[in-house]
Short mmCIF file of C-alpha atoms and ligand atoms in Angstrom, two decimals:
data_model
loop_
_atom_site.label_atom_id
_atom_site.label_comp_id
_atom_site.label_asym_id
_atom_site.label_seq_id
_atom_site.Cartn_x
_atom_site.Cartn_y
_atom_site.Cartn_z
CA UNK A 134 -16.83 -7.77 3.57
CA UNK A 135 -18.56 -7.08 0.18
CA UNK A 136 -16.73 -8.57 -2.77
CA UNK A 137 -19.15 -7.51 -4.86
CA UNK A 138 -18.21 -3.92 -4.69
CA UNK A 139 -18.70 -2.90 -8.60
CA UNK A 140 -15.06 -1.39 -9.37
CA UNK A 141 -13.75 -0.01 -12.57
CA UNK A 142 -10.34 0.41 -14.14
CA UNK A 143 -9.18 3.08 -15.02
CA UNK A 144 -9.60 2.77 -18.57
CA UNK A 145 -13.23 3.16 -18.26
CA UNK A 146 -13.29 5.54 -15.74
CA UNK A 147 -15.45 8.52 -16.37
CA UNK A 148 -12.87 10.76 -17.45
CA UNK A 149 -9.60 10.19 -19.56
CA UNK A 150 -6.34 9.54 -17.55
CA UNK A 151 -3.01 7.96 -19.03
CA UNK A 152 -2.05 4.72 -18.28
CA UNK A 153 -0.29 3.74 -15.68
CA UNK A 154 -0.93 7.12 -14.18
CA UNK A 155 1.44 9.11 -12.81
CA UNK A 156 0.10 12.18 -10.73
CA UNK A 157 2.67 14.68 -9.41
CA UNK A 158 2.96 18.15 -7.77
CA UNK A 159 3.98 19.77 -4.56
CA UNK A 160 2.94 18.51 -1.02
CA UNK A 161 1.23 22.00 -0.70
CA UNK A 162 0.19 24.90 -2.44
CA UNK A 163 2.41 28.09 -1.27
CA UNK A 164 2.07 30.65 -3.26
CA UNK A 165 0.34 31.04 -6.84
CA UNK A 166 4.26 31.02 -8.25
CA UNK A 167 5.24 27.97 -6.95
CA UNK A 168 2.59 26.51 -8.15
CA UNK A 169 2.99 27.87 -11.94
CA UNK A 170 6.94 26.90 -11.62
CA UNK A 171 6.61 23.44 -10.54
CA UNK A 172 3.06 22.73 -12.65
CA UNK A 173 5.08 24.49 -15.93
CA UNK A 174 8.40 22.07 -15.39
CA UNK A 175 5.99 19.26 -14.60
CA UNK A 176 4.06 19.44 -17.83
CA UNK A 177 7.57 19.52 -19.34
CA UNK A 178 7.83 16.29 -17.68
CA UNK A 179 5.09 14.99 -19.40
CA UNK A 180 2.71 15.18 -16.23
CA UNK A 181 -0.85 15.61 -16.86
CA UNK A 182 -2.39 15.37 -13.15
CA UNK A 183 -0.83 17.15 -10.78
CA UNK A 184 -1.58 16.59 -6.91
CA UNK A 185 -1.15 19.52 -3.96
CA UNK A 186 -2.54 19.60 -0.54
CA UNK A 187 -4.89 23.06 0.11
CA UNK A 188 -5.68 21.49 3.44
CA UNK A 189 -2.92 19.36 5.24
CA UNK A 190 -3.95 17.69 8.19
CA UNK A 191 -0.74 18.23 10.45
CA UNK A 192 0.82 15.93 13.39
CA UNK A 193 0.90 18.94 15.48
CA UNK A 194 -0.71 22.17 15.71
CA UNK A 195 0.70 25.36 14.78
CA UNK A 196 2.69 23.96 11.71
CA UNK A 197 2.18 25.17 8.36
CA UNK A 198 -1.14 23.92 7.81
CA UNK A 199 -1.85 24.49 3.87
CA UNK A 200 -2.94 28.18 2.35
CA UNK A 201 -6.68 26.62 2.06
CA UNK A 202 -9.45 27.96 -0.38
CA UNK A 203 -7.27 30.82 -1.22
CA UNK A 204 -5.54 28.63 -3.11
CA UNK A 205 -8.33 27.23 -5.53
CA UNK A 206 -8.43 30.08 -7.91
CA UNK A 207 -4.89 29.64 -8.23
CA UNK A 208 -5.02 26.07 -9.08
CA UNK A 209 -7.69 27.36 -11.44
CA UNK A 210 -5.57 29.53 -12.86
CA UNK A 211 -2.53 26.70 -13.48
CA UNK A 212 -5.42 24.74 -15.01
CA UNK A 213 -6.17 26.46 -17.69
CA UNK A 214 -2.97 27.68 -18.50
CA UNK A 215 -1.57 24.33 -18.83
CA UNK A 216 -4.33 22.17 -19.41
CA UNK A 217 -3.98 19.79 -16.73
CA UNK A 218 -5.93 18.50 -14.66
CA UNK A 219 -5.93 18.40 -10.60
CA UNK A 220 -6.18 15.83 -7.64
CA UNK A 221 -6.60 17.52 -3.87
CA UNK A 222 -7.00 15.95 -0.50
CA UNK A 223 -10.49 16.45 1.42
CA UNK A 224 -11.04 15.85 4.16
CA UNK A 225 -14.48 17.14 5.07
CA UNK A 226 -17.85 17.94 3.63
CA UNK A 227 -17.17 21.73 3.77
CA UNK A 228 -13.79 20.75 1.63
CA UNK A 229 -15.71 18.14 -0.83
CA UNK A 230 -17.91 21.30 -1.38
CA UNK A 231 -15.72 24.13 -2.10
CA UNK A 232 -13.45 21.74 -4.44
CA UNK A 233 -16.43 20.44 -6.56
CA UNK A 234 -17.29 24.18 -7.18
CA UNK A 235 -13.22 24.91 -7.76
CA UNK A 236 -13.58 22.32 -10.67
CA UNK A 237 -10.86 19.89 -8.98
CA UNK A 238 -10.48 17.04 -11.33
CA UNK A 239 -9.74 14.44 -9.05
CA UNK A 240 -10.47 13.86 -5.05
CA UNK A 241 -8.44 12.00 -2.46
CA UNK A 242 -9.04 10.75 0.93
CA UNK A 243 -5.80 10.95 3.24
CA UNK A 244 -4.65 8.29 5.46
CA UNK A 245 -5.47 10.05 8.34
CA UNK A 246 -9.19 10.45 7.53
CA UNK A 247 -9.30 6.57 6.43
CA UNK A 248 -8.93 5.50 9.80
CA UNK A 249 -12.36 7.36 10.95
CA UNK A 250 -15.25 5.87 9.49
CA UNK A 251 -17.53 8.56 10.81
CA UNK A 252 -15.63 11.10 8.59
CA UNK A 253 -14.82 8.82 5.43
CA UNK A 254 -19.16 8.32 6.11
CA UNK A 255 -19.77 12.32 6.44
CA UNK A 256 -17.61 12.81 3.26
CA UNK A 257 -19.26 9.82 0.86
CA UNK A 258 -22.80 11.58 1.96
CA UNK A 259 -21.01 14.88 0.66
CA UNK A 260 -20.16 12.93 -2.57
CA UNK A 261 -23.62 11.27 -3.32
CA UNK A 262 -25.26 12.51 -6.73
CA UNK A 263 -21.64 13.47 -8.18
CA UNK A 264 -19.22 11.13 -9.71
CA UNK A 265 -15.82 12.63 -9.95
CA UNK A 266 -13.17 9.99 -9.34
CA UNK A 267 -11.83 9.31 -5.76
CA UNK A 268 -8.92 8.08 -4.57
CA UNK A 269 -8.36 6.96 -0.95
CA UNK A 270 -5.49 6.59 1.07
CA UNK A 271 -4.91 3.28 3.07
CA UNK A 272 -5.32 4.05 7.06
CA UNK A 273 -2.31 5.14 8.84
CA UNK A 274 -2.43 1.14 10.62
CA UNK A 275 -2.10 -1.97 8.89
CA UNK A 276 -5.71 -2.40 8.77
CA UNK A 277 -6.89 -4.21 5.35
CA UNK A 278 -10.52 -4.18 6.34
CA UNK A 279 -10.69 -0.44 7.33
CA UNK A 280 -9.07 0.45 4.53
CA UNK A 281 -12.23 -1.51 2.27
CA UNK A 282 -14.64 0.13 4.19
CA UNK A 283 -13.93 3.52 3.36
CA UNK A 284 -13.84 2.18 -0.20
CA UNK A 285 -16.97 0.70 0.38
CA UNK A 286 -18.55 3.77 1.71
CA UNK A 287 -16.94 6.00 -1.11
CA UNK A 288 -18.47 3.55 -3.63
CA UNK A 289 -21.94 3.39 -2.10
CA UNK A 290 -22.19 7.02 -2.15
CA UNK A 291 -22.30 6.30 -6.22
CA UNK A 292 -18.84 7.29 -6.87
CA UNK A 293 -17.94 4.91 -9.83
CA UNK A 294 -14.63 5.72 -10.54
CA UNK A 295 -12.49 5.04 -7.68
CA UNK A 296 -8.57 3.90 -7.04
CA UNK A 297 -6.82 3.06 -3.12
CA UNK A 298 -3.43 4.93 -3.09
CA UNK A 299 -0.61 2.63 -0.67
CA UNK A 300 1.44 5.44 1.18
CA UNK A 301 2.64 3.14 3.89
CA UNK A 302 1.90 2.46 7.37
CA UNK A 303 3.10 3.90 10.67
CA UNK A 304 5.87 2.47 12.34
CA UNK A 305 7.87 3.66 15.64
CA UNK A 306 10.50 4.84 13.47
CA UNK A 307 12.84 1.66 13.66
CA UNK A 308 13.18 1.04 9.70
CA UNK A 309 14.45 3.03 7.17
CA UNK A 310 11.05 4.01 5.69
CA UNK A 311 8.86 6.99 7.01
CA UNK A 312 6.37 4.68 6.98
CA UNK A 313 6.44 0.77 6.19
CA UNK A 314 5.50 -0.56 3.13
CA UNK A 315 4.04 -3.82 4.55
CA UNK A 316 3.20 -5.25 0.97
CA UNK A 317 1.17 -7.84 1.84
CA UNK A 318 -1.88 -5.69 2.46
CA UNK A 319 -2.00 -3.90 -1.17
CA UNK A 320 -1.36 -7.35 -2.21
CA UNK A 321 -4.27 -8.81 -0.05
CA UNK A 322 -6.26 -5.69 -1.42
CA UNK A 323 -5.52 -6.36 -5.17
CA UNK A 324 -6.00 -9.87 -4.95
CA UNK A 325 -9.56 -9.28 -3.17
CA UNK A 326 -10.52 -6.63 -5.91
CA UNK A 327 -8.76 -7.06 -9.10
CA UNK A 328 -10.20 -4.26 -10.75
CA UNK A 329 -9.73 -1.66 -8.05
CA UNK A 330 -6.62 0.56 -9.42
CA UNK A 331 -3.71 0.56 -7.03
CA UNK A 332 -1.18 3.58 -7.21
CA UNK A 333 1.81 4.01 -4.62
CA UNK A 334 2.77 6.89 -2.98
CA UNK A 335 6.14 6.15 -2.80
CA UNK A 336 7.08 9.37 -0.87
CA UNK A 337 5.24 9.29 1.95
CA UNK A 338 6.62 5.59 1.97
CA UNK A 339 10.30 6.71 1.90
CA UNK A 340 10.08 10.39 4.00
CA UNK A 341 13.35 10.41 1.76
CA UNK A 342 13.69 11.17 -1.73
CA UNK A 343 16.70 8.94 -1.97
CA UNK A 344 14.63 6.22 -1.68
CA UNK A 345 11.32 7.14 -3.78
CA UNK A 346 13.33 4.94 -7.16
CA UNK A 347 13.13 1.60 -5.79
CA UNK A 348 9.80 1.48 -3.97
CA UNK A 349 8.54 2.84 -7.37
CA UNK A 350 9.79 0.64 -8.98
CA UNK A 351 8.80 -2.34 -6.77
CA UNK A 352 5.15 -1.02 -7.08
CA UNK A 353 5.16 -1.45 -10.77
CA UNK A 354 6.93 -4.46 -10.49
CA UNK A 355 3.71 -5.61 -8.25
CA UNK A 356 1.31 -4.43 -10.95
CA UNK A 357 0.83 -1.44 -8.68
CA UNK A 358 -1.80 1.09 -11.78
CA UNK A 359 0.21 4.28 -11.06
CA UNK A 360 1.99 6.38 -8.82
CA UNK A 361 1.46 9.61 -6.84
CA UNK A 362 4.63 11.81 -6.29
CA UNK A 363 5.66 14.96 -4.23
CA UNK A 364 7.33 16.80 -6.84
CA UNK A 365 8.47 21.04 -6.29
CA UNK A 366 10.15 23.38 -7.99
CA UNK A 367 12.54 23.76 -4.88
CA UNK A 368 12.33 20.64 -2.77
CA UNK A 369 14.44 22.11 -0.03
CA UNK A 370 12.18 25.43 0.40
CA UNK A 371 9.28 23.49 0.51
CA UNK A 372 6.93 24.65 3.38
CA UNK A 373 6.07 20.77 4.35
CA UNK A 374 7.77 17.59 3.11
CA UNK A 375 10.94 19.29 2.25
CA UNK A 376 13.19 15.73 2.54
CA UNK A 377 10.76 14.08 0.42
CA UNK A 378 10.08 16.41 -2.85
CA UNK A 379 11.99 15.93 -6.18
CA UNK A 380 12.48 18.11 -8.13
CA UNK A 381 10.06 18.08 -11.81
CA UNK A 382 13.77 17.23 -13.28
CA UNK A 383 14.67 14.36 -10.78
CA UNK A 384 10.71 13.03 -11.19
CA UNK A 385 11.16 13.00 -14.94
CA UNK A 386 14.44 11.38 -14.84
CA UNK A 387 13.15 9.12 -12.36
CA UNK A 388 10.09 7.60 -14.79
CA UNK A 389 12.47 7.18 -17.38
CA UNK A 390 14.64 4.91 -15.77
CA UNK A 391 11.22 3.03 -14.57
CA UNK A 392 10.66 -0.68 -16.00
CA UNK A 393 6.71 -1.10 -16.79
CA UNK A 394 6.10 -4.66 -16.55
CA UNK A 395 3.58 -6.33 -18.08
CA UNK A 396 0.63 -7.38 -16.46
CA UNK A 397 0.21 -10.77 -18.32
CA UNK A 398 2.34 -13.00 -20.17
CA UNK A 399 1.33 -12.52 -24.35
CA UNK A 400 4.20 -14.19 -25.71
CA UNK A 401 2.77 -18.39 -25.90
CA UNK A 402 6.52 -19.75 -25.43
CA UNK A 403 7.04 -17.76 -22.10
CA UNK A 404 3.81 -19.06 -21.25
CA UNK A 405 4.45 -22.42 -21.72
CA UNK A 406 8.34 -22.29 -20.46
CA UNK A 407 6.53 -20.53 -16.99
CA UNK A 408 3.49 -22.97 -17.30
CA UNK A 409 6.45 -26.25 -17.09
CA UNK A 410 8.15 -24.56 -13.98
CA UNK A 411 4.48 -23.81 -12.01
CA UNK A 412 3.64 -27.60 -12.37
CA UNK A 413 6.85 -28.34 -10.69
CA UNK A 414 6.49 -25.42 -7.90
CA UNK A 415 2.50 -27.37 -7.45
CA UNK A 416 4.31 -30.22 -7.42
CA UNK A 417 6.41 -28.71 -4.37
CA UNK A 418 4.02 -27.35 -2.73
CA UNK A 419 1.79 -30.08 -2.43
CA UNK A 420 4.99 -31.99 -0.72
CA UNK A 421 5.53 -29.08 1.39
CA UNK A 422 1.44 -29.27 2.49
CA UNK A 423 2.45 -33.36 3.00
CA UNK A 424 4.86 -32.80 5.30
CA UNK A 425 3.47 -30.27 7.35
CA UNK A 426 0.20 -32.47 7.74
CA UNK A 427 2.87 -34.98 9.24
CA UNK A 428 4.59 -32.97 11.22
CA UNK A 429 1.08 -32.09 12.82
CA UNK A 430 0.70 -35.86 13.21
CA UNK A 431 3.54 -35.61 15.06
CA UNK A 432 2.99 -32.69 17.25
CA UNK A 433 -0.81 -34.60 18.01
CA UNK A 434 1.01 -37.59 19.18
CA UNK A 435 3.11 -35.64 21.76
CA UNK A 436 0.18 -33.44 23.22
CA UNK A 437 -1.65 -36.78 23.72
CA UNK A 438 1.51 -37.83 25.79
CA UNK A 439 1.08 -34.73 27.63
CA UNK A 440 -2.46 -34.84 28.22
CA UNK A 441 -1.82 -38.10 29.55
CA UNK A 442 1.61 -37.59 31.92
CA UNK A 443 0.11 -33.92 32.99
CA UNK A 444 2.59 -31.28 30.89
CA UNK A 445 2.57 -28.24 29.72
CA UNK A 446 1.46 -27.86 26.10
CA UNK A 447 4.12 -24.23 25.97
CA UNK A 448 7.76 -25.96 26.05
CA UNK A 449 10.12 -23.24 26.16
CA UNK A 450 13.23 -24.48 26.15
CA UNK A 451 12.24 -27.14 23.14
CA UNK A 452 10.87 -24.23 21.05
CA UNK A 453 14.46 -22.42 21.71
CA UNK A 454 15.87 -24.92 20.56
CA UNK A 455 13.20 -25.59 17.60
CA UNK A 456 13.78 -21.85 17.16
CA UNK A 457 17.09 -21.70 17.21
CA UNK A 458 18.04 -24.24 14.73
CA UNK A 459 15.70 -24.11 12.13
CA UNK A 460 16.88 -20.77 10.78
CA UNK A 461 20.64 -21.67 10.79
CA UNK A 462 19.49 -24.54 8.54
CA UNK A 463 17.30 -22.28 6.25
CA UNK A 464 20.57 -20.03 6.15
CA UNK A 465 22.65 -23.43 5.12
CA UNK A 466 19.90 -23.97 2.65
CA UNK A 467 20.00 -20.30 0.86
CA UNK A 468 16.73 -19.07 2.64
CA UNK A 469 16.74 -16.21 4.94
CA UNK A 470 17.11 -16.30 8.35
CA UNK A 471 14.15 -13.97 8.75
CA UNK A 472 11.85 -16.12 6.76
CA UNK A 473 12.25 -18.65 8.60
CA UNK A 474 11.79 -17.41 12.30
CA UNK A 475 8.10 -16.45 10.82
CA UNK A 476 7.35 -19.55 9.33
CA UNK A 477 8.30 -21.25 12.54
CA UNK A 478 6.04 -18.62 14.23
CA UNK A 479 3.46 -19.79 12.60
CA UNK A 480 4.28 -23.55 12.64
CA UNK A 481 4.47 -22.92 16.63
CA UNK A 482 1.04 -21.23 17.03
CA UNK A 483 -0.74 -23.77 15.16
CA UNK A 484 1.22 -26.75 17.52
CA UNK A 485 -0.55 -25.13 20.34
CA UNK A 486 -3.81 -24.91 18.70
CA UNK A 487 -3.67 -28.67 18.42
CA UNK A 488 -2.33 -29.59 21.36
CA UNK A 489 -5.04 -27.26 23.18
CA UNK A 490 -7.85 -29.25 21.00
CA UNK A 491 -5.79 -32.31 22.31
CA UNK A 492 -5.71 -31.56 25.88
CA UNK A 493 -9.41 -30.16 25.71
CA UNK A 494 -10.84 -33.12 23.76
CA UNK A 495 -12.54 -36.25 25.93
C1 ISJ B 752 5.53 -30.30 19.88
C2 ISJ B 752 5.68 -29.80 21.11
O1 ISJ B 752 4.84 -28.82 21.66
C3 ISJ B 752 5.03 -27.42 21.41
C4 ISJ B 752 5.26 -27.25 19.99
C5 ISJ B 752 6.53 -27.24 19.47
C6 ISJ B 752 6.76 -27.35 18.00
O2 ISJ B 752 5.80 -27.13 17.23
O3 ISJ B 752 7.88 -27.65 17.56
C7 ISJ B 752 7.62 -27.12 20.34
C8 ISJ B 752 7.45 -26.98 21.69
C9 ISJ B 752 6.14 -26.90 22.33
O4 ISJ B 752 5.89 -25.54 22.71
C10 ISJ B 752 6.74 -30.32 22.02
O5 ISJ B 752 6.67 -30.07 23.21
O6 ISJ B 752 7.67 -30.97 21.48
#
């Protein structure tokens, strides 16, 4: 992976944006008035970008598949009339092309064309010699690395302003999102490439625009840079994304009641009351590192009996029992149950590494 990808925030990005930056608009373009309603009450929002899909790539055929170029001039037309500027999903050359010479502000790559590198390749060749900023979706699967190629590919193309939106990944519809928002990969992604803006897409996330508050708000509690949000001037007549759309009144009330956080601590006696309590959570965690190494000891010991007597390095009914008890005492202990059943995952598949090098060794 290259961590020297040359990333800017979004500060100095080549054109002006508001910080954190909140885009908004409808999942699609319908018609040229519901895109003057909902841009009008947006910009009475205080929006300044405004997103809409021209071309929507659909889970089935013969769905409303966006009004395409026709609607351009129309955005156009919303452009100048309220001086805002626009962000629309491409997903091929032929689109890159017809919305550089629409005058589209802002670009973004959807999740579904993230997870092809042929087309995230065919559309960076589109986008060499022009720097407009990009933003691109993570893929569809929880896949960090794919997700950094087609940033990588986007940024050699020369694109120098460029930002990864999180809209969730797929699940089999067994949790209360539309699609999960598996944190740890923005996370991993932020923490690989500080200076890459992050913005969440909290309603392709939630599929529900009851729910679109709180993962907002989690994102900026994460440091997330912005946020993208379906927002139309009548949600429930939308043509795609109907559950998910707020209307410009609900998004506005919904950034007041927003908390920004700040990104680092400026006040020196926080700092220093935080700085006492991170010694002592070292402190821990360098006993917690202690006792794992002898636990390992431990587990070495018994695949050398093993080795030696002929067993089985998998002991089922032992790890039931290991697996069993271990969360009831996390519960007794004020942890989750949840947490942990992984950690003991984990625990488990490293035993069996060692025991393997044990029973493998001379
Ligand atoms: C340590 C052992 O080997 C394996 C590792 C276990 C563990 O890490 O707790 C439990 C059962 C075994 O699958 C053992 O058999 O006790």
């Amino acid at each position: 992976m290259n961590k020297d990808l040359i990333l800017k925030k979004i500060g100095d990005w080549n054109q002006d944006f508001s910080y954190p930056l909140f885009i908004a608009g409808p999942c699609s373009v319908e018609t040229p008035e519901q895109l003057d309603q909902t841009v009008g009450q947006l910009v009475e929002q205080g929006i300044s970008t405004i997103r809409a899909g021209v071309w929507k790539p659909r889970t089935r055929p013969n769905s409303f598949e966006g009004v395409g170029a026709i609607a351009l001039p129309w955005i156009q037309e919303v452009k100048a009339k309220y001086g805002v500027k626009f962000a629309i999903e491409v997903a091929s050359p032929a689109h890159v092309d017809e919305a550089l010479r629409a005058e589209m502000d802002v670009l973004w790559i959807g999740a579904r064309s993230t997870v092809n590198p042929f087309t995230v390749q065919d559309i960076a060749d589109s986008l060499k010699g022009v720097d407009i900023p990009v933003l691109i979706k993570n893929p569809i699967n929880p896949d960090l690395a794919l997700w950094i190629g087609a940033i990588e590919r986007i940024a050699q193309a020369g694109v120098s302003s460029i930002g990864a939106i999180h809209r969730g990944f797929s699940n089999f519809n067994d949790t209360k999102y539309r699609n999960s928002p598996t944190w740890q990969i923005p996370i991993e992604l932020k923490s690989l490439f500080p200076d890459l803006p992050l913005l969440c897409d909290p309603s392709h996330i939630c599929g529900n625009r009851d729910l679109i508050q709180h993962i907002a708000q989690k994102a900026l509690d994460l440091s997330f840079d912005g946020l993208i949000i379906e927002s139309h001037y009548q949600p429930d007549k939308a043509w795609s994304d109907a559950a998910q759309q707020l209307t410009p009144g609900s998004l506005g009330n919904l950034l007041q009641h927003l908390k920004t956080r700040k990104v680092a601590l400026d006040d020196p006696e926080l700092q220093s009351q935080l700085e006492v309590i991170r010694e002592q959570i070292d402190h821990v965690d360098r006993e917690i590192l202690e006792l794992l190494s002898q636990r390992m000891s431990l587990v070495e010991k018994v695949g050398q009996y093993k080795k030696l007597n002929n067993v089985a390095i998998l002991q089922m009914e032992r790890w039931n029992k290991v697996f069993q008890t271990r969360p009831e005492w996390a519960k007794s202990l004020n942890l989750k149950e949840s947490f942990a059943k992984d950690l003991f995952k984990l625990i488990h598949t490293e035993s069996i590494k060692k025991q393997t090098e044990v029973m493998e060794g001379e």
